[in-house]
Short mmCIF file of the C-alpha atoms (twelve columns), coordinates in Angstrom:
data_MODEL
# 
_entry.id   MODEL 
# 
loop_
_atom_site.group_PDB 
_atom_site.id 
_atom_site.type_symbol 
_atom_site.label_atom_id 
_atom_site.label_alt_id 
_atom_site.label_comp_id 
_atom_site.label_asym_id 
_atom_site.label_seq_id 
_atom_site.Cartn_x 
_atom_site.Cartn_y 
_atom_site.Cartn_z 
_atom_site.pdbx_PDB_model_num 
ATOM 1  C CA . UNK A 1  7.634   0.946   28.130  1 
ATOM 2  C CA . UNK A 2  6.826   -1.997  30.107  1 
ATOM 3  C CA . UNK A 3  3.150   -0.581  30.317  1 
ATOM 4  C CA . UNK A 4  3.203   -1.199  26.431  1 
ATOM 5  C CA . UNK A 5  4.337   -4.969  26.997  1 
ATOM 6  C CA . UNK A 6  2.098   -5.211  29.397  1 
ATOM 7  C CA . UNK A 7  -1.319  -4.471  27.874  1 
ATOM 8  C CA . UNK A 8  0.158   -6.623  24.444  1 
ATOM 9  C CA . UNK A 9  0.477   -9.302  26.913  1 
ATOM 10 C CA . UNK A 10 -2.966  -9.006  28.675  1 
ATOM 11 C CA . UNK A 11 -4.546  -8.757  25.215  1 
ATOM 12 C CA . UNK A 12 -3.068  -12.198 23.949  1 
ATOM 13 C CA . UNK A 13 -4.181  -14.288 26.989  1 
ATOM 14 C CA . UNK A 14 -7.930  -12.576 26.998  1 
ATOM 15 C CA . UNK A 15 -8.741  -10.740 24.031  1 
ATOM 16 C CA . UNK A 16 -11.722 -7.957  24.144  1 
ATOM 17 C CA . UNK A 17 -14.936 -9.558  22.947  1 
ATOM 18 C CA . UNK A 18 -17.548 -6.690  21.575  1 
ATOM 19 C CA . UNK A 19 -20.583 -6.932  20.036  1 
ATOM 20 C CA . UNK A 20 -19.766 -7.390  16.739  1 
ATOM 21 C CA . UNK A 21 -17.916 -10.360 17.530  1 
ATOM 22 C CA . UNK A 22 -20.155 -13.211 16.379  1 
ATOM 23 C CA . UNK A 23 -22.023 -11.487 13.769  1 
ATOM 24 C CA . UNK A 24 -18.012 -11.654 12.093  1 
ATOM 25 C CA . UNK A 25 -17.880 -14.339 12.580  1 
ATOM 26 C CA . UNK A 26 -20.804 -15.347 10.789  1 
ATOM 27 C CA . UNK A 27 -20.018 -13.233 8.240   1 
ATOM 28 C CA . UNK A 28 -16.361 -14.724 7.724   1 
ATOM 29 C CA . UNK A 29 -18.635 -17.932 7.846   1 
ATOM 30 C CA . UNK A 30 -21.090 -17.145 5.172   1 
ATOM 31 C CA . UNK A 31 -18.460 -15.455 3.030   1 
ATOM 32 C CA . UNK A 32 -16.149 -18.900 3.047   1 
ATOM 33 C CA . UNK A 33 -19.283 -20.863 1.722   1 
ATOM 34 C CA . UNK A 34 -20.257 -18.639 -0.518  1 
ATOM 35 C CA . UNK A 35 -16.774 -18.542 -2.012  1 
ATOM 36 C CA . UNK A 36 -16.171 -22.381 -1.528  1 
ATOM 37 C CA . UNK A 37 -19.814 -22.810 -3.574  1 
ATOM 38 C CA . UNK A 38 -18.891 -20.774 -6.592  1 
ATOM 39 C CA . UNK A 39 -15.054 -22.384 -7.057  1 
ATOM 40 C CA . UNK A 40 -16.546 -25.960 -7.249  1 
ATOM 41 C CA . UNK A 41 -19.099 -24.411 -9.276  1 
ATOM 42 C CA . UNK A 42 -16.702 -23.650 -11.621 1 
ATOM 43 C CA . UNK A 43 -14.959 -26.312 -11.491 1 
ATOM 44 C CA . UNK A 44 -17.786 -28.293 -12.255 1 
ATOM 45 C CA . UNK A 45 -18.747 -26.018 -14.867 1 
ATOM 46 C CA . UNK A 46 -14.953 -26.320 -16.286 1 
ATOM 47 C CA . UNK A 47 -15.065 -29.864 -16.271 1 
ATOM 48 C CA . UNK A 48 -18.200 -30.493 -18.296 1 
ATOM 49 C CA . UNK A 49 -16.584 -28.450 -20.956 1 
ATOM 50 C CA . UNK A 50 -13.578 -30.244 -21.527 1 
ATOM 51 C CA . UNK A 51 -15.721 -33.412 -21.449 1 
ATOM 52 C CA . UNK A 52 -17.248 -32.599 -24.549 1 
# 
């Protein structure tokens, strides 16, 4: 059982970097424009209707 605690605690303090690891994080990046772009898009787009 203390094995367990252990390898939770080793994993906290340094976590496993793979390879993947920064093309996630570019993803997550892109993906968090992307969605950022089209809600003021919208909100733009929202606006300029109610305006008349």
């Amino acid at each position: 059982m203390e094995a367990i605690f252990d390898d939770i605690a080793n994993a906290l303090r340094e976590p496993c970097q793979d390879v993947w690891c920064p093309v996630r994080a570019f993803a997550i990046d892109l993906a968090g424009k992307l969605f950022m772009g089209l809600a003021i898009g919208l909100g733009v787009g929202f606006g300029m209707v109610l305006a008349g």
